[in-house]
Short mmCIF file of N, CA, C and O in Angstrom, two decimals:
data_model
loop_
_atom_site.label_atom_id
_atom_site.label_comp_id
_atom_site.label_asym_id
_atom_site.label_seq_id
_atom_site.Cartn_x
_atom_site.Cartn_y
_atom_site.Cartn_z
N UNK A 1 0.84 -1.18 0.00
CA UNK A 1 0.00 0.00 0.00
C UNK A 1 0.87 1.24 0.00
O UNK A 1 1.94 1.30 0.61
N UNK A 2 0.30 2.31 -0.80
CA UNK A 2 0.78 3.37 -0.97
C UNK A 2 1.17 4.38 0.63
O UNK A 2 0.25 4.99 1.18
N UNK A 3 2.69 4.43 1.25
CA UNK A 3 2.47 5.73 2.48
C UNK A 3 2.72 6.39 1.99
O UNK A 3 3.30 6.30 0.91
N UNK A 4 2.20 7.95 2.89
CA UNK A 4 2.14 9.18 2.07
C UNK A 4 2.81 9.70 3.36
O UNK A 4 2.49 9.22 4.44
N UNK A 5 3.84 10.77 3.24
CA UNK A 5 4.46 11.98 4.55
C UNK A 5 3.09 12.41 4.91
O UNK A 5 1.97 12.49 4.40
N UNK A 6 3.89 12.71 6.37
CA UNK A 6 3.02 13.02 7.29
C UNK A 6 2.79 14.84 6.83
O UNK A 6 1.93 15.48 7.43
N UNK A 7 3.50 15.41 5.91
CA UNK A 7 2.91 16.47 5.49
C UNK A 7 2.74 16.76 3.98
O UNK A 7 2.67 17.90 3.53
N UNK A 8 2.67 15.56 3.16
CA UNK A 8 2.56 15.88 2.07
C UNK A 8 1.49 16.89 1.71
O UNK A 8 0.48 17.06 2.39
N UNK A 9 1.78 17.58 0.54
CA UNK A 9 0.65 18.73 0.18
C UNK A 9 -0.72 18.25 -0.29
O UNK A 9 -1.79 18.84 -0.15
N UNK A 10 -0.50 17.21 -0.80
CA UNK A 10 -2.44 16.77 -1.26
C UNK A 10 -2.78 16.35 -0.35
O UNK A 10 -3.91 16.74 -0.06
N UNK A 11 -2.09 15.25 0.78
CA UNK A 11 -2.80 14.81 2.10
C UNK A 11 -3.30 16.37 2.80
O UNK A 11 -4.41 16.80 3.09
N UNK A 12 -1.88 16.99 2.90
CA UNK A 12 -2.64 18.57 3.57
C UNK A 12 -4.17 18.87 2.87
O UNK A 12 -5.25 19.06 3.43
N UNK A 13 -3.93 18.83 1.88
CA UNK A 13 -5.66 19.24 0.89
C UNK A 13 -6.65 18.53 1.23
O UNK A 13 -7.73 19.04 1.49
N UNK A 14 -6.50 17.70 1.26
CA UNK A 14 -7.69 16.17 1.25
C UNK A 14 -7.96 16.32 2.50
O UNK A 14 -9.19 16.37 2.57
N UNK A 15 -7.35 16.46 3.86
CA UNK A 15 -7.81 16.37 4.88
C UNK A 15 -7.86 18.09 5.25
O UNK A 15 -7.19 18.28 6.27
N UNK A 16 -8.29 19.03 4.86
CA UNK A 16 -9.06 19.92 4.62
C UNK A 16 -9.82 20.17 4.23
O UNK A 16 -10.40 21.17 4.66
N UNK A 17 -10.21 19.65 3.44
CA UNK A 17 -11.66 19.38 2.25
C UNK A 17 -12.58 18.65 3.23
O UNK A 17 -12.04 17.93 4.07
N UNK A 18 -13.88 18.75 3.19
CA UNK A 18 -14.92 18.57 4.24
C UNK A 18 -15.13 17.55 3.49
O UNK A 18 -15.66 17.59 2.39
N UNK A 19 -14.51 16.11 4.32
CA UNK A 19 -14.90 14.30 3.92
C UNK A 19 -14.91 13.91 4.97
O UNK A 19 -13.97 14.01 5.75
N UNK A 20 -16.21 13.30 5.24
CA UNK A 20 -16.55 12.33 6.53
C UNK A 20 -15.46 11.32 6.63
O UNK A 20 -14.87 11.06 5.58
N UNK A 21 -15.09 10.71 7.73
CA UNK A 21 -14.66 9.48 7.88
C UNK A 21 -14.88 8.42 8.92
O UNK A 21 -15.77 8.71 9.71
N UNK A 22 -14.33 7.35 9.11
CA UNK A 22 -14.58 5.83 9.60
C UNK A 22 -13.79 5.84 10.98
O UNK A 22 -12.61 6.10 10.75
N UNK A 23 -13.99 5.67 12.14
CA UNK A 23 -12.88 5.60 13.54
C UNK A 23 -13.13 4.03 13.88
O UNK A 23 -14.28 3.82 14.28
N UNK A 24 -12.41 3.08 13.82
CA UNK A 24 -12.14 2.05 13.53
C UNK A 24 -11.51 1.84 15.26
O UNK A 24 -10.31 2.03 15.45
N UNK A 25 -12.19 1.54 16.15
CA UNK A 25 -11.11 1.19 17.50
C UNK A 25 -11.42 -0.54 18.12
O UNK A 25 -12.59 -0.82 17.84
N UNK A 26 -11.11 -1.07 18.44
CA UNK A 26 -11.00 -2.46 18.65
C UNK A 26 -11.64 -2.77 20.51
O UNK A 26 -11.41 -2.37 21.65
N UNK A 27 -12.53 -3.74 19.77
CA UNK A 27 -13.69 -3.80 21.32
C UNK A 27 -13.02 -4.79 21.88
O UNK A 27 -12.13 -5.28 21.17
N UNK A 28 -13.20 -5.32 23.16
CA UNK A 28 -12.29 -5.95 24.17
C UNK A 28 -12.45 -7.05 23.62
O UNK A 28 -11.69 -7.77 24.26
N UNK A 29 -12.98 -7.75 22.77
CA UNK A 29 -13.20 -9.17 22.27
C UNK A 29 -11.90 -9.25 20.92
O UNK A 29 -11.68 -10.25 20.22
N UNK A 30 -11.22 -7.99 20.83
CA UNK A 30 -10.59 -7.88 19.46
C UNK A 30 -10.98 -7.76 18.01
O UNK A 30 -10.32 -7.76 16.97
N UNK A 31 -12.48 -7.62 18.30
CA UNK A 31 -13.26 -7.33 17.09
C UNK A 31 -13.62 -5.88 16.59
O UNK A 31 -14.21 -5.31 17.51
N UNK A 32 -13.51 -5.24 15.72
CA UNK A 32 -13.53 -3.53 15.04
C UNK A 32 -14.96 -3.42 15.69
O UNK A 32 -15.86 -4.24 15.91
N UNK A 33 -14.80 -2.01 15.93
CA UNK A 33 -15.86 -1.31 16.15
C UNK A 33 -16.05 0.12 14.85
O UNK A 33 -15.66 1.23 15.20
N UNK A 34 -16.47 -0.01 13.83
CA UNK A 34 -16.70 0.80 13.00
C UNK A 34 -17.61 2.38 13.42
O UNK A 34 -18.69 2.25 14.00
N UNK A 35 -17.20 3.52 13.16
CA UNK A 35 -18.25 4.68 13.17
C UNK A 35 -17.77 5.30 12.48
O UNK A 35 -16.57 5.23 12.24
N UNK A 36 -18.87 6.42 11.72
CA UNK A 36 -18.67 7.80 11.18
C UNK A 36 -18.38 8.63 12.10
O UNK A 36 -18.96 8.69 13.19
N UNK A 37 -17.08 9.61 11.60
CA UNK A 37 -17.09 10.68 12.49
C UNK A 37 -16.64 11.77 11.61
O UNK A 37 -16.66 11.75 10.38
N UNK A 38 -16.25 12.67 12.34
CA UNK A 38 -14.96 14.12 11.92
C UNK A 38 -14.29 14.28 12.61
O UNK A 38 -14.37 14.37 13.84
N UNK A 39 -13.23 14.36 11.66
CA UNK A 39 -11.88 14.32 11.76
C UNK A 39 -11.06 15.43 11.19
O UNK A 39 -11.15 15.94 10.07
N UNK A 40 -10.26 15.70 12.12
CA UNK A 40 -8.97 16.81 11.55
C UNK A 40 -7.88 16.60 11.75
O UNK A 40 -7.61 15.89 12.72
N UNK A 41 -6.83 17.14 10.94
CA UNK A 41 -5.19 16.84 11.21
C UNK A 41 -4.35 17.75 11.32
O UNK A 41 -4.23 18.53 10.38
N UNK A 42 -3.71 17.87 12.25
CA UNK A 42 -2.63 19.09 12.15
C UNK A 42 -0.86 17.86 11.54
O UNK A 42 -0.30 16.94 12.15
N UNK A 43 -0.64 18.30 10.60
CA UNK A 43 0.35 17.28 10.07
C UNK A 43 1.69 18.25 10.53
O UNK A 43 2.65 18.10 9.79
N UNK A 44 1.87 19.13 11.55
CA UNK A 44 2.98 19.66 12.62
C UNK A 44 3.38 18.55 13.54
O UNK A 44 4.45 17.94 13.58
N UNK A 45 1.76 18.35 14.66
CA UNK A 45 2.24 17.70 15.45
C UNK A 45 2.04 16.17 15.07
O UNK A 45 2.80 15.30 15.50
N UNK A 46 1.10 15.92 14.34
CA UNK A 46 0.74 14.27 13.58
C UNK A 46 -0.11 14.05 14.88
O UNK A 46 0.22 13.34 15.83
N UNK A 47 -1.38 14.83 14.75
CA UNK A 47 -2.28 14.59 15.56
C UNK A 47 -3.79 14.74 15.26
O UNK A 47 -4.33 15.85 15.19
N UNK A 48 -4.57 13.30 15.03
CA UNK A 48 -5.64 13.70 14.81
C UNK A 48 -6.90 14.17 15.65
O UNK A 48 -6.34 14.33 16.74
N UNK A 49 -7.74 14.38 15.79
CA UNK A 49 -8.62 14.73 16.68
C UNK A 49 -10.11 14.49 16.11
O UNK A 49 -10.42 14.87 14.98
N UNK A 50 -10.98 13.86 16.95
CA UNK A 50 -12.24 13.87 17.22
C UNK A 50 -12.90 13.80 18.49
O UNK A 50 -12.76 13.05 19.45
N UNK A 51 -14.04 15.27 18.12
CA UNK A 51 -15.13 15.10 19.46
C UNK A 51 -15.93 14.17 19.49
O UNK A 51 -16.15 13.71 18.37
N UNK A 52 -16.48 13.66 20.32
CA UNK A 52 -17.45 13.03 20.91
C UNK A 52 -17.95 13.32 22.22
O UNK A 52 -17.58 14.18 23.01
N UNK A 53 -18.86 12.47 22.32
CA UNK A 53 -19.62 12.25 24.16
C UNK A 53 -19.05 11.12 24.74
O UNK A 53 -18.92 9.90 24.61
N UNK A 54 -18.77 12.10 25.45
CA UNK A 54 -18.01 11.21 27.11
C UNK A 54 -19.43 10.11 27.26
O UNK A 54 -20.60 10.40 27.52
N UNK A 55 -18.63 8.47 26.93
CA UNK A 55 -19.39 7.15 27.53
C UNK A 55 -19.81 6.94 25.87
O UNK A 55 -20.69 6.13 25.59
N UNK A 56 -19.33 7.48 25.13
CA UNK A 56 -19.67 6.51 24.12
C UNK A 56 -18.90 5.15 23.89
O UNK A 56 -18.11 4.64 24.67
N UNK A 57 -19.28 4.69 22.71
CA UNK A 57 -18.52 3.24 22.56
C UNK A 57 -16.91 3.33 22.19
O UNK A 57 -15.85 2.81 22.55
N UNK A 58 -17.35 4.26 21.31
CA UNK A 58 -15.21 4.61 20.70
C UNK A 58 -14.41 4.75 21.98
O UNK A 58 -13.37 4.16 22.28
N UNK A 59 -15.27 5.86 22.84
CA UNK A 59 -14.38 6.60 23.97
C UNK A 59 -14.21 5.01 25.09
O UNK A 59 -13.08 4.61 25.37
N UNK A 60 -15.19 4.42 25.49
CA UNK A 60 -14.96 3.29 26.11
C UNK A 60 -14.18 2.26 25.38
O UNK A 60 -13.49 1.57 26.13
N UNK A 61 -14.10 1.94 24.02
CA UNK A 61 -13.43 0.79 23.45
C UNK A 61 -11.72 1.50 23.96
O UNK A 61 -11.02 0.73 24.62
N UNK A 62 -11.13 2.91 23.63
CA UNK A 62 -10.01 3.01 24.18
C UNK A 62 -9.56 2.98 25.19
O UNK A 62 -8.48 2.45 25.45
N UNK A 63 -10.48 3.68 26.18
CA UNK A 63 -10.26 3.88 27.25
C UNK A 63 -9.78 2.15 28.52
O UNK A 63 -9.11 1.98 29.54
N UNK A 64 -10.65 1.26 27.57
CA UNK A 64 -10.67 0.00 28.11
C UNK A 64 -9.11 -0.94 28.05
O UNK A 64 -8.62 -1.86 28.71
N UNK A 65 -8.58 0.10 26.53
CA UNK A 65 -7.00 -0.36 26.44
C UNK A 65 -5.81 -0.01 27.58
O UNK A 65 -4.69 -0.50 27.62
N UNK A 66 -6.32 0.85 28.38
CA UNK A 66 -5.44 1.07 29.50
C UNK A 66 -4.61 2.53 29.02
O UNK A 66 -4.95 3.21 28.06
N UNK A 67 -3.63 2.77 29.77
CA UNK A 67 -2.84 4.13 29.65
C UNK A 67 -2.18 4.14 28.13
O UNK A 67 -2.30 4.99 27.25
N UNK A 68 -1.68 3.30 28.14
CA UNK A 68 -0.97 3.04 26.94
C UNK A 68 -1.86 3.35 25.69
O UNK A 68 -1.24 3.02 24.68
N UNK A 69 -3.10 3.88 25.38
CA UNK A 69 -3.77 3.86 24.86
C UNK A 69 -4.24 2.64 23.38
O UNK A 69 -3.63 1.62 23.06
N UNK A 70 -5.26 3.13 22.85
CA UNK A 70 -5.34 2.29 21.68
C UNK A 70 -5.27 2.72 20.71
O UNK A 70 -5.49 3.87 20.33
N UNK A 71 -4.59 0.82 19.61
CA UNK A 71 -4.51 1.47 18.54
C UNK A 71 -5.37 1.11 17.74
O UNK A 71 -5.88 -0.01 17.70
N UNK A 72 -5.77 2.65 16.55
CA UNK A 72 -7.27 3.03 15.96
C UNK A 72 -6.66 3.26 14.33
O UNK A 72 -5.50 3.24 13.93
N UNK A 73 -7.94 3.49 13.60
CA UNK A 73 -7.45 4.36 12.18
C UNK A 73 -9.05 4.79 12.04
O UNK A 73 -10.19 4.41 12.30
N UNK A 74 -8.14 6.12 11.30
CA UNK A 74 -9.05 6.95 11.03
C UNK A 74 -9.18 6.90 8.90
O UNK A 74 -8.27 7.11 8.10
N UNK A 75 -10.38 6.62 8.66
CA UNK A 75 -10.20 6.28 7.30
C UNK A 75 -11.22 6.92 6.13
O UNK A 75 -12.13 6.22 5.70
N UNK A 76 -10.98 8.41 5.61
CA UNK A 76 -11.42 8.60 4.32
C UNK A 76 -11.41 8.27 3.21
O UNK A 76 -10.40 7.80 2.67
N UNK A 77 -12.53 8.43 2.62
CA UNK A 77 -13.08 7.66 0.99
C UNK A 77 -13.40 9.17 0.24
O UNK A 77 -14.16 10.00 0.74
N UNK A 78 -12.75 9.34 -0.91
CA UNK A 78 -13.67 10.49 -2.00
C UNK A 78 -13.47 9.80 -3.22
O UNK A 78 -12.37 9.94 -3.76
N UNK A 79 -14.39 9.01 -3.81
CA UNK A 79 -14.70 8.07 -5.06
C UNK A 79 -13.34 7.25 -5.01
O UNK A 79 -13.23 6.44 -4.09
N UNK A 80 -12.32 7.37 -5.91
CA UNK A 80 -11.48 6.81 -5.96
C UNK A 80 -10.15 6.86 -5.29
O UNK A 80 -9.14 6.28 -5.68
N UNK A 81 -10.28 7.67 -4.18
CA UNK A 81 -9.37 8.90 -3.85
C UNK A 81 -9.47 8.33 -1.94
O UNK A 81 -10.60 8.35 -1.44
N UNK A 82 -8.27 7.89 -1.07
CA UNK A 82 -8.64 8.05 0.50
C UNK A 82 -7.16 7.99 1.00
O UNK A 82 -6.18 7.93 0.25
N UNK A 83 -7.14 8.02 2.39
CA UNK A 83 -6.57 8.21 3.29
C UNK A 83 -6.90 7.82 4.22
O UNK A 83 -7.83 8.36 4.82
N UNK A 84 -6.14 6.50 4.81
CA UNK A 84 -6.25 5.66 6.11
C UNK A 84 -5.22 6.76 7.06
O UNK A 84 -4.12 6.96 6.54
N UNK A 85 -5.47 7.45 8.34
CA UNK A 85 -4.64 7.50 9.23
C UNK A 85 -4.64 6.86 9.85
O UNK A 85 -5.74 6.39 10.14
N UNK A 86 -2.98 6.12 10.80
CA UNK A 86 -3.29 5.48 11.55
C UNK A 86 -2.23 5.43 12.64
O UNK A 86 -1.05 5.57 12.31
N UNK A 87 -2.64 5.20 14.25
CA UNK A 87 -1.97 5.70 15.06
C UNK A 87 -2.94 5.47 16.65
O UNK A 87 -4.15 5.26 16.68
N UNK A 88 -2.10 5.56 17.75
CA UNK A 88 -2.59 5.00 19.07
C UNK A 88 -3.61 6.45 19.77
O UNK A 88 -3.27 7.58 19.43
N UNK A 89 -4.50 6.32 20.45
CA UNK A 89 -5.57 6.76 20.30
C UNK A 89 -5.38 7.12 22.05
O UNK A 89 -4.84 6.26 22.75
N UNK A 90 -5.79 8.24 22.57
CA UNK A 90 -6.20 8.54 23.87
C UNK A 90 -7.40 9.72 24.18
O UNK A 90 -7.31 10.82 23.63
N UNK A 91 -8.29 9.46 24.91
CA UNK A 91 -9.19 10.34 25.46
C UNK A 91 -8.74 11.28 26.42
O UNK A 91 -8.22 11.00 27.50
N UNK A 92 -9.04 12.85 25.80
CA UNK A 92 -8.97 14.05 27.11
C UNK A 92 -10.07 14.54 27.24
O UNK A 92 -10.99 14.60 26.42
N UNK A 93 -10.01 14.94 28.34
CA UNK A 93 -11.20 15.30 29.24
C UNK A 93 -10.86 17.28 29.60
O UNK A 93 -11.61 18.12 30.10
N UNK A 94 -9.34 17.43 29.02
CA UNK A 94 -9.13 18.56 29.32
C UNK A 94 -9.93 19.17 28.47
O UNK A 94 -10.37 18.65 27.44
N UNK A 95 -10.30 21.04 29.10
CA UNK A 95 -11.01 21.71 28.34
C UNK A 95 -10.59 22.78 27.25
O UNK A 95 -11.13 23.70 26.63
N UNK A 96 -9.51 22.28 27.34
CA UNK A 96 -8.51 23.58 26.79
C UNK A 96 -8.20 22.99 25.25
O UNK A 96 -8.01 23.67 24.24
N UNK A 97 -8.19 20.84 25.41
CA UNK A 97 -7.61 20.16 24.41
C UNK A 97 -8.99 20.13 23.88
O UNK A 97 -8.98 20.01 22.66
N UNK A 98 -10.34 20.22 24.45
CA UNK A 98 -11.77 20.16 23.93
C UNK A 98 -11.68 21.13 23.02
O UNK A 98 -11.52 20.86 21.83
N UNK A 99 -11.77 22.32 23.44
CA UNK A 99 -12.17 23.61 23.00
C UNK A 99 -11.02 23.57 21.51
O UNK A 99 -11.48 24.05 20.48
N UNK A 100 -9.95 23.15 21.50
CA UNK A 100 -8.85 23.07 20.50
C UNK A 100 -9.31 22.11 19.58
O UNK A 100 -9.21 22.47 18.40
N UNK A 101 -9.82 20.89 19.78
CA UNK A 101 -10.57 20.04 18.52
C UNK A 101 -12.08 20.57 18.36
O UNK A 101 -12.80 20.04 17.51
N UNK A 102 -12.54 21.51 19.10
CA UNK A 102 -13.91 21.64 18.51
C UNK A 102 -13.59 23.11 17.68
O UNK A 102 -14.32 23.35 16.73
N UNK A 103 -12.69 23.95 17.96
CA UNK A 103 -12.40 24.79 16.47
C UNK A 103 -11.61 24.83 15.28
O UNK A 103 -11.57 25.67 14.37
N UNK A 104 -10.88 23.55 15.49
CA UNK A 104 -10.67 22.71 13.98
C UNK A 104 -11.68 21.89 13.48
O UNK A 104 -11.76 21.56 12.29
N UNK A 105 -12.46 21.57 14.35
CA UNK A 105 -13.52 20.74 13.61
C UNK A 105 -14.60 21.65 13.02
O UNK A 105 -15.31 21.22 12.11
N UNK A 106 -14.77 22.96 13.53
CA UNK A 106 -15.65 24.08 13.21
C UNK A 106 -14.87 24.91 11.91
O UNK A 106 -15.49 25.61 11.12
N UNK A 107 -13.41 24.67 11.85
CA UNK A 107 -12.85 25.52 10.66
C UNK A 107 -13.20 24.01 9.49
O UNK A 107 -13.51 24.22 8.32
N UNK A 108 -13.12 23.00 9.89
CA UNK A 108 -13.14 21.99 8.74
C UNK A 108 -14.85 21.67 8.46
O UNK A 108 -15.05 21.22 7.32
N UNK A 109 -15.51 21.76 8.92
CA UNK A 109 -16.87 21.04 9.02
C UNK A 109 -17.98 22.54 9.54
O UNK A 109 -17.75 23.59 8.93
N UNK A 110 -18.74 22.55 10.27
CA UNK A 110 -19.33 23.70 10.85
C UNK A 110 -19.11 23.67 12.16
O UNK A 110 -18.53 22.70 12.64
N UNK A 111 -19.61 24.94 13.12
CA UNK A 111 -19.50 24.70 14.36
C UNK A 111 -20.72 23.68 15.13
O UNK A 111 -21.95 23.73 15.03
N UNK A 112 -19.82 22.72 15.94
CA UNK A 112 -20.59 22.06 16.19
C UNK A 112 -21.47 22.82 17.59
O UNK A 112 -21.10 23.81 18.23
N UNK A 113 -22.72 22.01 17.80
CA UNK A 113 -23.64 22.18 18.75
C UNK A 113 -23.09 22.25 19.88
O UNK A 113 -22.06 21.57 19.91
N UNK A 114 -23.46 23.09 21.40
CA UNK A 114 -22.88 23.01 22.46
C UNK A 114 -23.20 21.46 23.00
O UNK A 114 -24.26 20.87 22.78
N UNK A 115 -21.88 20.82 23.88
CA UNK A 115 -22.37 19.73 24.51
C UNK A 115 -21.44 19.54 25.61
O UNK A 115 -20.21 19.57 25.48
N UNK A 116 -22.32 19.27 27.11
CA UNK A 116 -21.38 19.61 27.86
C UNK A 116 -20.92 18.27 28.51
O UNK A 116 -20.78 18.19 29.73
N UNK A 117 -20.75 17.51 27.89
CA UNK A 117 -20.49 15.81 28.03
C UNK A 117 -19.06 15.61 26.81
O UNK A 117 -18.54 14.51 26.68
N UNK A 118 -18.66 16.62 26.14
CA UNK A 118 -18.24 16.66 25.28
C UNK A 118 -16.38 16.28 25.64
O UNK A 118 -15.77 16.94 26.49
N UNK A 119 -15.89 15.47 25.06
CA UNK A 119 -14.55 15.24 25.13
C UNK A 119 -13.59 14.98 23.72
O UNK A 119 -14.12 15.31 22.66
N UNK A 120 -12.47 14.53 23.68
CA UNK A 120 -11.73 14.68 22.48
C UNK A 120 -11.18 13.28 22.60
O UNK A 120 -10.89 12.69 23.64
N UNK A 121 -11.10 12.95 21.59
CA UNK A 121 -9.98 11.30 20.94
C UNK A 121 -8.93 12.17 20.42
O UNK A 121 -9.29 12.95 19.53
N UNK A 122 -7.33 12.20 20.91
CA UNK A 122 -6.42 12.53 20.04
C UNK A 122 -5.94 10.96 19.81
O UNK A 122 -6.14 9.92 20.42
N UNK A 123 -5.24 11.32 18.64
CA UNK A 123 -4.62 9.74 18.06
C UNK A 123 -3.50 10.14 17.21
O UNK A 123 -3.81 10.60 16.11
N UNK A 124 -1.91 10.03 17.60
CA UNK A 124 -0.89 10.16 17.73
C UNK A 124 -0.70 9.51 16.21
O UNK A 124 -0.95 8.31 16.20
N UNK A 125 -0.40 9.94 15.21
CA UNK A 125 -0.36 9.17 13.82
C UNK A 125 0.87 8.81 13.69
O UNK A 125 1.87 9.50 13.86
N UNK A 126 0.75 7.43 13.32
CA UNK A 126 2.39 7.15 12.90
C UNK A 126 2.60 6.35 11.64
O UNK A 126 3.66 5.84 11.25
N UNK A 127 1.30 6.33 10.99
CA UNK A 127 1.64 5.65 9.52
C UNK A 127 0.16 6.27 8.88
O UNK A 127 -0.92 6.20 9.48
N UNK A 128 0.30 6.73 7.85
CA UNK A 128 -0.60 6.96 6.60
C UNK A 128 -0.80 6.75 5.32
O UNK A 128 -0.11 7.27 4.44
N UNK A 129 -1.59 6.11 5.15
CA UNK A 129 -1.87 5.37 3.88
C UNK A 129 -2.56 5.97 3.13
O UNK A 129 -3.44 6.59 3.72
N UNK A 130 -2.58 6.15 1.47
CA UNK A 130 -3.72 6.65 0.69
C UNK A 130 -3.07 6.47 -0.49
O UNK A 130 -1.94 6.03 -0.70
N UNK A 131 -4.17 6.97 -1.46
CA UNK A 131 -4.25 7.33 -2.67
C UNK A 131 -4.78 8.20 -2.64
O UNK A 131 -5.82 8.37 -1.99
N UNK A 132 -3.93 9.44 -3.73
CA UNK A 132 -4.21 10.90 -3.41
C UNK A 132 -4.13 11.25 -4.74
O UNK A 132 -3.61 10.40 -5.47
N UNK A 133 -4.62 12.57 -5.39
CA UNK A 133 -4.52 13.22 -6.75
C UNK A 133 -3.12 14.03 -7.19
O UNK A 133 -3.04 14.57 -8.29
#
């Protein structure tokens, strides 16, 4: 499979361009847990980010991996065209790291709705896969 740098310029594009994607984290049985989410990348620090609600399944499937966190991929599709990120996954609860993925997710997507259950998945990327234009 094709890796792409962690800052190549079309990955920079593609994961700017408003495309849903897949958070892929592994349930205690070792079996995928598939969801749609949003996703953003800062390809400085190789860090992705998604909000969610504190007690969902993603946030519990990592959280269940222990400190060491888990490892996840994050995976866009545009027709012929995607980008697997992929990399070990941890939940913050800080409000400072909240407030920081909910206005990249508001510069990439819209602003999302207030929610005060609201927490962040960062996921530390260390390999990326795609096919890009």
């Amino acid at each position: 499979m094709p890796r792409l740098a962690y800052d190549d310029p079309a990955l920079v594009t593609f994961m700017g361009d408003r495309h849903l994607a897949t958070l892929t984290t592994p349930r205690r049985d070792g079996t995928p847990h598939v969801v749609p989410v949003g996703v953003t990348y800062d390809p400085a620090t190789r860090t992705a980010r998604v909000i969610t609600r504190d007690g969902s399944t993603k946030v519990r499937n990592i959280e269940a991996a222990g400190e060491g966190g888990a490892r996840v991929a994050l995976c866009h599709i545009d027709r012929g065209y995607w980008v697997t990120l992929e990399g070990v996954a941890r939940v913050s609860r800080d409000p400072d790291e909240i407030a920081e993925s909910v206005r990249r997710y508001a510069e990439r997507y819209q602003q999302p709705r207030e929610n005060p259950d609201r927490v962040t998945i960062l996921v530390d990327v260390d390999r990326i896969l795609g096919r890009l234009p």
